[in-house]
Amino acid sequence: MEKKIKRIGVLTSGGDSPGMNAAVRAVARTAQHFGIECVGIRRGWQGLINSDFIILKGEVVRHILGRGGTILYTARSEEFMTEKGREKAVATCKMLGLDGIVAIGGDGTFRGALELSRLGIPVMGIPATIDNDIGCSNYTIGFDTACNTAIECIDKLRDTMQSHERCSVVEVMGRHAGFLALYVGIAVGATCVLIPEHEVNFEEDVVKRIQNARLAGATHFTIVVAEGAGSAIDIGQRIHESLGLDPRVTVLGHIQRGGAPTGRDRETATRMGYYAVRAFAEGRSGSVICTQAGSITEIPIEEALAMKKSLPMIRYEIMEAISAPGVFNN
Ligand code: F6P
């Protein structure tokens, strides 16, 4: 029979994302609901190695539901990648009497969780990254907020680009995935969107689309580039060389990772936090809490890590069809 869980730790690891605090709060409150004590581990896996913790009593998680960032801090730990580092982390769990760990983050966080579970510590994972690139879950905490932040910034850029009849090249985050770029590009009506999932043909995907937009009457252009698809500075330079435009380049950067989480991120984070702790309370562990077709499911970590999520390319086709249609198509 499974050992009854009396005390758990919760940590945030990897790149932060808006809504992580909402998940931490939900974990702490759900633990309280089920009569489980909750300890916050600060600075991710490194904090577990260093026994860097805070007791998550009621007042600590009060008023954090709508706050960006993570009150637990976050880090990427090299030491946790080593056997010795993980042994120290297990020693902390024993010292603090932690019967389980809820790890909030991305794939790197879950790989750490899997290693820890192999050393006998029960773990549950919660997917949180603005990239939305975690295979096992349709949705990851922070994506909606990051999209809305980028949309708001590009709307502002558009005002000034429109006044000056300019071309704007905007780089958004997404090292390996174009979910953010494509979603944002569709939502702002970008002239074109460059994503890592689609090999860029500069003539077809950029030059021709800007020409089409101009022929259709546009006098300002918005090019959205996912960081994994190329550098906005290079794209701006090539547009200048090919079309004689004088683009203005904006790299949105880490602004996309901050800000108050949207309703969707707060609500999803709260549900995921609840499910993670309820699994512990009911004697289950070793899974990632995922959203699949709108419902919450538990997927064993190893299986979750092996799952791949591909960007629905129909969305790219939709962007191509609607954003800068050719005037001579019919
Ligand atoms: O994984 C989330 C993410 O924001 C990526 O989109 C981006 O490439 C990366 O993190 C940036 O990481 P860092 O905070 O280390 O600069």
mmCIF file of C-alpha atoms and ligand atoms in Angstrom:
data_model
loop_
_atom_site.group_PDB
_atom_site.id
_atom_site.type_symbol
_atom_site.label_atom_id
_atom_site.label_comp_id
_atom_site.label_asym_id
_atom_site.label_seq_id
_atom_site.Cartn_x
_atom_site.Cartn_y
_atom_site.Cartn_z
ATOM 1 C CA MET A 1 0.000 0.000 0.000
ATOM 2 C CA GLU A 2 1.159 3.580 -0.843
ATOM 3 C CA LYS A 3 2.503 5.618 2.049
ATOM 4 C CA LYS A 4 0.034 8.330 3.065
ATOM 5 C CA ILE A 5 1.220 11.746 1.948
ATOM 6 C CA LYS A 6 1.464 14.136 4.907
ATOM 7 C CA ARG A 7 3.752 16.873 3.643
ATOM 8 C CA ILE A 8 4.642 17.972 0.129
ATOM 9 C CA GLY A 9 6.993 20.443 -1.487
ATOM 10 C CA VAL A 10 6.181 22.631 -4.493
ATOM 11 C CA LEU A 11 8.695 24.297 -6.793
ATOM 12 C CA THR A 12 8.839 26.278 -10.022
ATOM 13 C CA SER A 13 11.701 25.574 -12.400
ATOM 14 C CA GLY A 14 12.992 26.650 -15.834
ATOM 15 C CA GLY A 15 11.735 29.819 -17.537
ATOM 16 C CA ASP A 16 8.956 31.473 -15.562
ATOM 17 C CA SER A 17 5.493 32.043 -16.972
ATOM 18 C CA PRO A 18 2.487 34.102 -15.861
ATOM 19 C CA GLY A 19 0.174 31.905 -13.818
ATOM 20 C CA MET A 20 2.895 30.012 -11.951
ATOM 21 C CA ASN A 21 1.890 31.851 -8.771
ATOM 22 C CA ALA A 22 -1.722 30.835 -9.288
ATOM 23 C CA ALA A 23 -0.559 27.206 -9.522
ATOM 24 C CA VAL A 24 1.548 27.526 -6.350
ATOM 25 C CA ARG A 25 -1.430 29.013 -4.520
ATOM 26 C CA ALA A 26 -3.711 26.231 -5.728
ATOM 27 C CA VAL A 27 -1.221 23.579 -4.607
ATOM 28 C CA ALA A 28 -0.901 25.150 -1.142
ATOM 29 C CA ARG A 29 -4.648 25.661 -0.708
ATOM 30 C CA THR A 30 -5.571 22.202 -2.006
ATOM 31 C CA ALA A 31 -2.984 20.647 0.298
ATOM 32 C CA GLN A 32 -4.589 22.464 3.216
ATOM 33 C CA HIS A 33 -7.989 21.233 2.056
ATOM 34 C CA PHE A 34 -6.804 17.617 2.149
ATOM 35 C CA GLY A 35 -4.937 18.013 5.456
ATOM 36 C CA ILE A 36 -1.484 17.933 3.811
ATOM 37 C CA GLU A 37 1.293 20.345 4.848
ATOM 38 C CA CYS A 38 2.939 22.331 2.085
ATOM 39 C CA VAL A 39 6.499 23.645 1.836
ATOM 40 C CA GLY A 40 7.606 25.964 -0.971
ATOM 41 C CA ILE A 41 11.013 25.046 -2.426
ATOM 42 C CA ARG A 42 12.712 28.163 -3.739
ATOM 43 C CA ARG A 43 14.849 28.409 -6.888
ATOM 44 C CA GLY A 44 13.708 25.163 -8.485
ATOM 45 C CA TRP A 45 15.723 21.956 -8.291
ATOM 46 C CA GLN A 46 18.748 23.907 -7.050
ATOM 47 C CA GLY A 47 16.670 24.967 -4.058
ATOM 48 C CA LEU A 48 15.875 21.352 -3.295
ATOM 49 C CA ILE A 49 19.605 20.590 -3.323
ATOM 50 C CA ASN A 50 20.341 23.585 -1.074
ATOM 51 C CA SER A 51 17.369 23.062 1.248
ATOM 52 C CA ASP A 52 16.115 26.530 0.312
ATOM 53 C CA PHE A 53 12.504 26.573 1.446
ATOM 54 C CA ILE A 54 9.607 28.590 2.806
ATOM 55 C CA ILE A 55 6.571 27.302 4.694
ATOM 56 C CA LEU A 56 3.530 27.967 2.497
ATOM 57 C CA LYS A 57 1.044 28.997 5.155
ATOM 58 C CA GLY A 58 -2.159 30.817 4.245
ATOM 59 C CA GLU A 59 -0.838 34.387 4.221
ATOM 60 C CA VAL A 60 2.147 33.560 1.997
ATOM 61 C CA VAL A 61 -0.103 32.589 -0.905
ATOM 62 C CA ARG A 62 -2.685 35.303 -0.287
ATOM 63 C CA HIS A 63 -2.924 37.916 -3.091
ATOM 64 C CA ILE A 64 -0.632 36.050 -5.487
ATOM 65 C CA LEU A 65 -3.335 34.646 -7.798
ATOM 66 C CA GLY A 66 -3.071 37.633 -10.140
ATOM 67 C CA ARG A 67 0.662 38.281 -9.798
ATOM 68 C CA GLY A 68 3.125 37.556 -12.591
ATOM 69 C CA GLY A 69 6.468 35.808 -12.040
ATOM 70 C CA THR A 70 6.874 33.250 -9.293
ATOM 71 C CA ILE A 71 7.164 33.993 -5.562
ATOM 72 C CA LEU A 72 9.236 30.805 -5.295
ATOM 73 C CA TYR A 73 11.834 32.124 -7.766
ATOM 74 C CA THR A 74 13.050 29.842 -10.519
ATOM 75 C CA ALA A 75 16.370 28.568 -11.802
ATOM 76 C CA ARG A 76 17.970 26.098 -14.169
ATOM 77 C CA SER A 77 20.190 23.752 -12.138
ATOM 78 C CA GLU A 78 23.344 22.148 -13.570
ATOM 79 C CA GLU A 79 23.976 20.381 -10.274
ATOM 80 C CA PHE A 80 20.649 18.591 -10.380
ATOM 81 C CA MET A 81 21.768 17.012 -13.663
ATOM 82 C CA THR A 82 24.422 15.113 -11.700
ATOM 83 C CA GLU A 83 23.844 12.022 -9.574
ATOM 84 C CA LYS A 84 25.451 13.722 -6.593
ATOM 85 C CA GLY A 85 23.139 16.721 -6.940
ATOM 86 C CA ARG A 86 20.080 14.500 -7.048
ATOM 87 C CA GLU A 87 21.270 12.584 -3.987
ATOM 88 C CA LYS A 88 21.470 15.908 -2.130
ATOM 89 C CA ALA A 89 17.922 16.698 -3.282
ATOM 90 C CA VAL A 90 16.689 13.363 -1.930
ATOM 91 C CA ALA A 91 18.482 14.093 1.348
ATOM 92 C CA THR A 92 16.600 17.412 1.591
ATOM 93 C CA CYS A 93 13.293 15.613 1.020
ATOM 94 C CA LYS A 94 14.142 13.243 3.871
ATOM 95 C CA MET A 95 15.337 16.033 6.167
ATOM 96 C CA LEU A 96 12.209 18.128 5.570
ATOM 97 C CA GLY A 97 9.936 15.096 5.690
ATOM 98 C CA LEU A 98 8.617 15.709 2.181
ATOM 99 C CA ASP A 99 6.526 12.793 0.936
ATOM 100 C CA GLY A 100 6.117 14.270 -2.550
ATOM 101 C CA ILE A 101 7.049 17.157 -4.824
ATOM 102 C CA VAL A 102 4.878 19.152 -7.230
ATOM 103 C CA ALA A 103 7.150 20.486 -9.990
ATOM 104 C CA ILE A 104 5.804 23.364 -12.099
ATOM 105 C CA GLY A 105 7.612 24.076 -15.382
ATOM 106 C CA GLY A 106 8.439 22.650 -18.787
ATOM 107 C CA ASP A 107 10.023 19.506 -20.200
ATOM 108 C CA GLY A 108 13.366 20.143 -18.435
ATOM 109 C CA THR A 109 11.495 20.339 -15.137
ATOM 110 C CA PHE A 110 9.714 17.057 -15.859
ATOM 111 C CA ARG A 111 12.978 15.322 -16.767
ATOM 112 C CA GLY A 112 14.211 16.343 -13.325
ATOM 113 C CA ALA A 113 10.987 15.097 -11.764
ATOM 114 C CA LEU A 114 11.379 11.734 -13.491
ATOM 115 C CA GLU A 115 14.921 11.341 -12.134
ATOM 116 C CA LEU A 116 13.733 12.185 -8.634
ATOM 117 C CA SER A 117 10.860 9.718 -8.841
ATOM 118 C CA ARG A 118 13.368 7.020 -9.834
ATOM 119 C CA LEU A 119 15.086 7.718 -6.517
ATOM 120 C CA GLY A 120 11.854 6.986 -4.680
ATOM 121 C CA ILE A 121 10.388 10.476 -4.243
ATOM 122 C CA PRO A 122 6.787 10.713 -5.498
ATOM 123 C CA VAL A 123 6.353 13.616 -7.927
ATOM 124 C CA MET A 124 3.619 15.344 -9.907
ATOM 125 C CA GLY A 125 4.242 17.780 -12.759
ATOM 126 C CA ILE A 126 2.307 20.857 -13.896
ATOM 127 C CA PRO A 127 3.055 22.254 -17.393
ATOM 128 C CA ALA A 128 3.893 25.957 -17.449
ATOM 129 C CA THR A 129 5.690 27.749 -20.272
ATOM 130 C CA ILE A 130 4.767 30.619 -22.560
ATOM 131 C CA ASP A 131 5.935 28.522 -25.535
ATOM 132 C CA ASN A 132 3.000 26.050 -25.244
ATOM 133 C CA ASP A 133 5.393 23.409 -26.572
ATOM 134 C CA ILE A 134 4.859 20.569 -24.109
ATOM 135 C CA GLY A 135 3.815 17.445 -25.990
ATOM 136 C CA CYS A 136 1.502 15.919 -23.412
ATOM 137 C CA SER A 137 -0.714 18.942 -22.836
ATOM 138 C CA ASN A 138 -2.809 20.942 -25.273
ATOM 139 C CA TYR A 139 -2.274 23.982 -23.110
ATOM 140 C CA THR A 140 0.522 25.250 -20.873
ATOM 141 C CA ILE A 141 0.152 27.890 -18.169
ATOM 142 C CA GLY A 142 1.309 31.324 -19.334
ATOM 143 C CA PHE A 143 0.666 30.984 -23.061
ATOM 144 C CA ASP A 144 -2.508 33.073 -23.105
ATOM 145 C CA THR A 145 -0.968 35.900 -21.108
ATOM 146 C CA ALA A 146 2.153 35.974 -23.305
ATOM 147 C CA CYS A 147 0.000 36.055 -26.459
ATOM 148 C CA ASN A 148 -2.061 38.932 -25.104
ATOM 149 C CA THR A 149 1.048 40.855 -24.057
ATOM 150 C CA ALA A 150 2.578 40.466 -27.525
ATOM 151 C CA ILE A 151 -0.711 41.413 -29.202
ATOM 152 C CA GLU A 152 -0.977 44.568 -27.100
ATOM 153 C CA CYS A 153 2.608 45.546 -27.974
ATOM 154 C CA ILE A 154 2.112 44.921 -31.701
ATOM 155 C CA ASP A 155 -1.162 46.876 -31.710
ATOM 156 C CA LYS A 156 0.798 49.814 -30.313
ATOM 157 C CA LEU A 157 3.558 49.370 -32.860
ATOM 158 C CA ARG A 158 0.961 49.271 -35.599
ATOM 159 C CA ASP A 159 -0.327 52.728 -34.648
ATOM 160 C CA THR A 160 3.015 54.335 -35.301
ATOM 161 C CA MET A 161 3.852 52.137 -38.327
ATOM 162 C CA GLN A 162 0.529 53.180 -39.849
ATOM 163 C CA SER A 163 1.245 56.878 -39.290
ATOM 164 C CA HIS A 164 4.674 56.632 -40.918
ATOM 165 C CA GLU A 165 3.674 54.002 -43.512
ATOM 166 C CA ARG A 166 6.455 51.727 -42.339
ATOM 167 C CA CYS A 167 7.286 48.077 -42.110
ATOM 168 C CA SER A 168 7.580 46.589 -38.633
ATOM 169 C CA VAL A 169 9.512 43.393 -37.970
ATOM 170 C CA VAL A 170 8.660 41.996 -34.539
ATOM 171 C CA GLU A 171 10.485 39.102 -32.941
ATOM 172 C CA VAL A 172 8.495 37.101 -30.414
ATOM 173 C CA MET A 173 9.699 34.276 -28.170
ATOM 174 C CA GLY A 174 9.661 30.626 -29.176
ATOM 175 C CA ARG A 175 13.060 29.009 -29.539
ATOM 176 C CA HIS A 176 11.768 25.745 -30.934
ATOM 177 C CA ALA A 177 8.065 26.351 -31.443
ATOM 178 C CA GLY A 178 5.905 28.810 -33.349
ATOM 179 C CA PHE A 179 2.690 28.525 -31.297
ATOM 180 C CA LEU A 180 3.100 32.013 -29.842
ATOM 181 C CA ALA A 181 4.177 33.643 -33.126
ATOM 182 C CA LEU A 182 1.385 32.118 -35.182
ATOM 183 C CA TYR A 183 -1.352 32.800 -32.651
ATOM 184 C CA VAL A 184 -0.186 36.396 -32.295
ATOM 185 C CA GLY A 185 0.321 36.825 -36.045
ATOM 186 C CA ILE A 186 -3.248 35.744 -36.761
ATOM 187 C CA ALA A 187 -4.594 37.946 -33.977
ATOM 188 C CA VAL A 188 -2.835 41.096 -35.246
ATOM 189 C CA GLY A 189 -3.393 40.374 -38.935
ATOM 190 C CA ALA A 190 0.346 40.215 -39.665
ATOM 191 C CA THR A 191 1.491 40.487 -43.277
ATOM 192 C CA CYS A 192 3.475 37.302 -42.690
ATOM 193 C CA VAL A 193 4.570 35.058 -39.833
ATOM 194 C CA LEU A 194 7.836 33.147 -39.753
ATOM 195 C CA ILE A 195 7.931 30.045 -37.545
ATOM 196 C CA PRO A 196 10.457 27.242 -36.981
ATOM 197 C CA GLU A 197 7.950 24.602 -38.169
ATOM 198 C CA HIS A 198 7.852 26.048 -41.699
ATOM 199 C CA GLU A 199 11.092 26.397 -43.644
ATOM 200 C CA VAL A 200 11.313 30.032 -44.652
ATOM 201 C CA ASN A 201 11.336 30.798 -48.361
ATOM 202 C CA PHE A 202 12.189 34.485 -48.154
ATOM 203 C CA GLU A 203 10.927 35.375 -51.634
ATOM 204 C CA GLU A 204 7.587 33.572 -51.235
ATOM 205 C CA ASP A 205 6.942 34.026 -47.528
ATOM 206 C CA VAL A 206 8.118 37.590 -47.087
ATOM 207 C CA VAL A 207 8.819 39.548 -50.292
ATOM 208 C CA LYS A 208 5.792 38.335 -52.242
ATOM 209 C CA ARG A 209 3.463 38.800 -49.300
ATOM 210 C CA ILE A 210 4.593 42.369 -48.712
ATOM 211 C CA GLN A 211 4.169 43.060 -52.462
ATOM 212 C CA ASN A 212 0.689 41.512 -52.398
ATOM 213 C CA ALA A 213 -0.283 43.593 -49.397
ATOM 214 C CA ARG A 214 0.967 46.753 -51.124
ATOM 215 C CA LEU A 215 -0.950 45.915 -54.315
ATOM 216 C CA ALA A 216 -4.042 45.419 -52.153
ATOM 217 C CA GLY A 217 -3.587 48.938 -50.807
ATOM 218 C CA ALA A 218 -1.595 48.464 -47.614
ATOM 219 C CA THR A 219 1.007 51.083 -46.801
ATOM 220 C CA HIS A 220 2.308 49.557 -43.578
ATOM 221 C CA PHE A 221 3.354 45.965 -42.935
ATOM 222 C CA THR A 222 3.793 43.779 -39.882
ATOM 223 C CA ILE A 223 6.172 40.829 -40.000
ATOM 224 C CA VAL A 224 6.086 38.512 -36.974
ATOM 225 C CA VAL A 225 9.158 36.306 -36.484
ATOM 226 C CA ALA A 226 9.457 33.524 -33.905
ATOM 227 C CA GLU A 227 12.966 33.693 -32.468
ATOM 228 C CA GLY A 228 13.530 30.089 -33.600
ATOM 229 C CA ALA A 229 12.801 31.021 -37.235
ATOM 230 C CA GLY A 230 15.531 33.639 -37.532
ATOM 231 C CA SER A 231 16.689 36.993 -36.303
ATOM 232 C CA ALA A 232 14.333 39.940 -36.790
ATOM 233 C CA ILE A 233 17.362 42.160 -37.444
ATOM 234 C CA ASP A 234 18.464 39.930 -40.352
ATOM 235 C CA ILE A 235 14.931 39.750 -41.729
ATOM 236 C CA GLY A 236 14.653 43.546 -41.547
ATOM 237 C CA GLN A 237 17.947 43.924 -43.407
ATOM 238 C CA ARG A 238 16.873 41.502 -46.149
ATOM 239 C CA ILE A 239 13.540 43.311 -46.552
ATOM 240 C CA HIS A 240 15.494 46.536 -46.973
ATOM 241 C CA GLU A 241 17.741 44.962 -49.616
ATOM 242 C CA SER A 242 14.874 43.308 -51.535
ATOM 243 C CA LEU A 243 12.184 45.985 -51.413
ATOM 244 C CA GLY A 244 13.946 49.209 -50.474
ATOM 245 C CA LEU A 245 11.782 49.589 -47.360
ATOM 246 C CA ASP A 246 13.307 50.881 -44.146
ATOM 247 C CA PRO A 247 11.885 48.450 -41.541
ATOM 248 C CA ARG A 248 11.852 49.119 -37.818
ATOM 249 C CA VAL A 249 12.795 46.075 -35.774
ATOM 250 C CA THR A 250 11.419 45.286 -32.310
ATOM 251 C CA VAL A 251 12.479 42.309 -30.213
ATOM 252 C CA LEU A 252 9.760 41.876 -27.591
ATOM 253 C CA GLY A 253 11.925 39.606 -25.429
ATOM 254 C CA HIS A 254 11.233 38.940 -21.783
ATOM 255 C CA ILE A 255 8.375 41.413 -21.551
ATOM 256 C CA GLN A 256 6.334 38.464 -22.876
ATOM 257 C CA ARG A 257 7.120 36.449 -19.760
ATOM 258 C CA GLY A 258 5.856 39.065 -17.310
ATOM 259 C CA GLY A 259 2.593 40.675 -16.329
ATOM 260 C CA ALA A 260 -0.561 39.673 -14.519
ATOM 261 C CA PRO A 261 -1.877 36.322 -15.772
ATOM 262 C CA THR A 262 -5.085 36.381 -17.795
ATOM 263 C CA GLY A 263 -8.253 34.733 -16.554
ATOM 264 C CA ARG A 264 -7.510 31.661 -18.644
ATOM 265 C CA ASP A 265 -4.070 31.230 -17.084
ATOM 266 C CA ARG A 266 -5.318 31.801 -13.533
ATOM 267 C CA GLU A 267 -8.168 29.360 -13.975
ATOM 268 C CA THR A 268 -6.116 26.655 -15.695
ATOM 269 C CA ALA A 269 -3.310 26.972 -13.143
ATOM 270 C CA THR A 270 -5.800 26.678 -10.306
ATOM 271 C CA ARG A 271 -7.395 23.560 -11.758
ATOM 272 C CA MET A 272 -4.033 21.944 -12.469
ATOM 273 C CA GLY A 273 -2.742 22.711 -8.977
ATOM 274 C CA TYR A 274 -5.860 21.166 -7.488
ATOM 275 C CA TYR A 275 -5.600 17.986 -9.576
ATOM 276 C CA ALA A 276 -1.899 17.539 -8.787
ATOM 277 C CA VAL A 277 -2.465 17.580 -5.035
ATOM 278 C CA ARG A 278 -5.653 15.550 -5.216
ATOM 279 C CA ALA A 279 -3.690 12.823 -6.987
ATOM 280 C CA PHE A 280 -1.265 12.731 -4.042
ATOM 281 C CA ALA A 281 -4.146 12.725 -1.564
ATOM 282 C CA GLU A 282 -5.689 9.763 -3.392
ATOM 283 C CA GLY A 283 -2.399 7.848 -3.421
ATOM 284 C CA ARG A 284 -1.311 8.477 -7.024
ATOM 285 C CA SER A 285 1.901 10.084 -8.284
ATOM 286 C CA GLY A 286 4.420 10.006 -11.129
ATOM 287 C CA SER A 287 2.326 11.930 -13.650
ATOM 288 C CA VAL A 288 2.026 15.268 -15.375
ATOM 289 C CA ILE A 289 -1.320 17.060 -15.105
ATOM 290 C CA CYS A 290 -2.343 17.778 -18.699
ATOM 291 C CA THR A 291 -5.203 19.286 -20.626
ATOM 292 C CA GLN A 292 -6.525 17.082 -23.418
ATOM 293 C CA ALA A 293 -9.601 18.131 -25.366
ATOM 294 C CA GLY A 294 -10.533 20.584 -22.634
ATOM 295 C CA SER A 295 -10.390 18.137 -19.726
ATOM 296 C CA ILE A 296 -7.668 17.450 -17.216
ATOM 297 C CA THR A 297 -5.858 14.118 -17.363
ATOM 298 C CA GLU A 298 -2.860 12.544 -15.662
ATOM 299 C CA ILE A 299 -0.149 11.178 -17.968
ATOM 300 C CA PRO A 300 2.800 9.174 -16.565
ATOM 301 C CA ILE A 301 5.902 11.380 -16.748
ATOM 302 C CA GLU A 302 7.961 9.096 -18.979
ATOM 303 C CA GLU A 303 5.102 8.789 -21.452
ATOM 304 C CA ALA A 304 4.435 12.539 -21.213
ATOM 305 C CA LEU A 305 8.056 13.337 -22.053
ATOM 306 C CA ALA A 306 7.929 11.111 -25.131
ATOM 307 C CA MET A 307 4.840 12.834 -26.519
ATOM 308 C CA LYS A 308 5.249 15.335 -29.350
ATOM 309 C CA LYS A 309 2.910 18.192 -30.145
ATOM 310 C CA SER A 310 2.874 19.597 -33.613
ATOM 311 C CA LEU A 311 1.618 23.000 -34.524
ATOM 312 C CA PRO A 312 -1.629 22.621 -36.485
ATOM 313 C CA MET A 313 -0.395 23.796 -39.919
ATOM 314 C CA ILE A 314 -3.960 24.658 -40.883
ATOM 315 C CA ARG A 315 -3.415 27.754 -38.764
ATOM 316 C CA TYR A 316 -0.485 28.713 -40.976
ATOM 317 C CA GLU A 317 -2.724 28.248 -44.012
ATOM 318 C CA ILE A 318 -5.389 30.416 -42.379
ATOM 319 C CA MET A 319 -2.822 33.153 -41.745
ATOM 320 C CA GLU A 320 -1.624 32.894 -45.364
ATOM 321 C CA ALA A 321 -5.146 33.035 -46.753
ATOM 322 C CA ILE A 322 -6.454 35.897 -44.681
ATOM 323 C CA SER A 323 -3.605 38.155 -43.572
ATOM 324 C CA ALA A 324 -2.252 39.391 -46.935
ATOM 325 C CA PRO A 325 -4.334 37.909 -49.731
ATOM 326 C CA GLY A 326 -3.108 38.414 -53.260
ATOM 327 C CA VAL A 327 -5.161 40.847 -55.366
ATOM 328 C CA PHE A 328 -4.548 38.875 -58.551
ATOM 329 C CA ASN A 329 -5.585 35.472 -57.169
ATOM 330 C CA ASN A 330 -8.968 35.275 -58.888
HETATM 331 O O1 F6P B 1 11.018 28.576 -22.825
HETATM 332 C C1 F6P B 1 10.491 29.818 -22.604
HETATM 333 C C2 F6P B 1 11.373 30.887 -23.188
HETATM 334 O O2 F6P B 1 10.773 32.129 -22.887
HETATM 335 C C3 F6P B 1 11.658 30.774 -24.684
HETATM 336 O O3 F6P B 1 10.606 31.225 -25.514
HETATM 337 C C4 F6P B 1 12.907 31.605 -24.802
HETATM 338 O O4 F6P B 1 13.647 31.234 -25.927
HETATM 339 C C5 F6P B 1 13.629 31.275 -23.537
HETATM 340 O O5 F6P B 1 12.669 30.891 -22.593
HETATM 341 C C6 F6P B 1 14.461 32.390 -22.989
HETATM 342 O O6 F6P B 1 15.131 31.930 -21.852
HETATM 343 P P1 F6P B 1 15.960 32.846 -20.860
HETATM 344 O O7 F6P B 1 15.030 33.333 -19.812
HETATM 345 O O8 F6P B 1 16.980 31.937 -20.296
HETATM 346 O O9 F6P B 1 16.525 33.994 -21.642
#
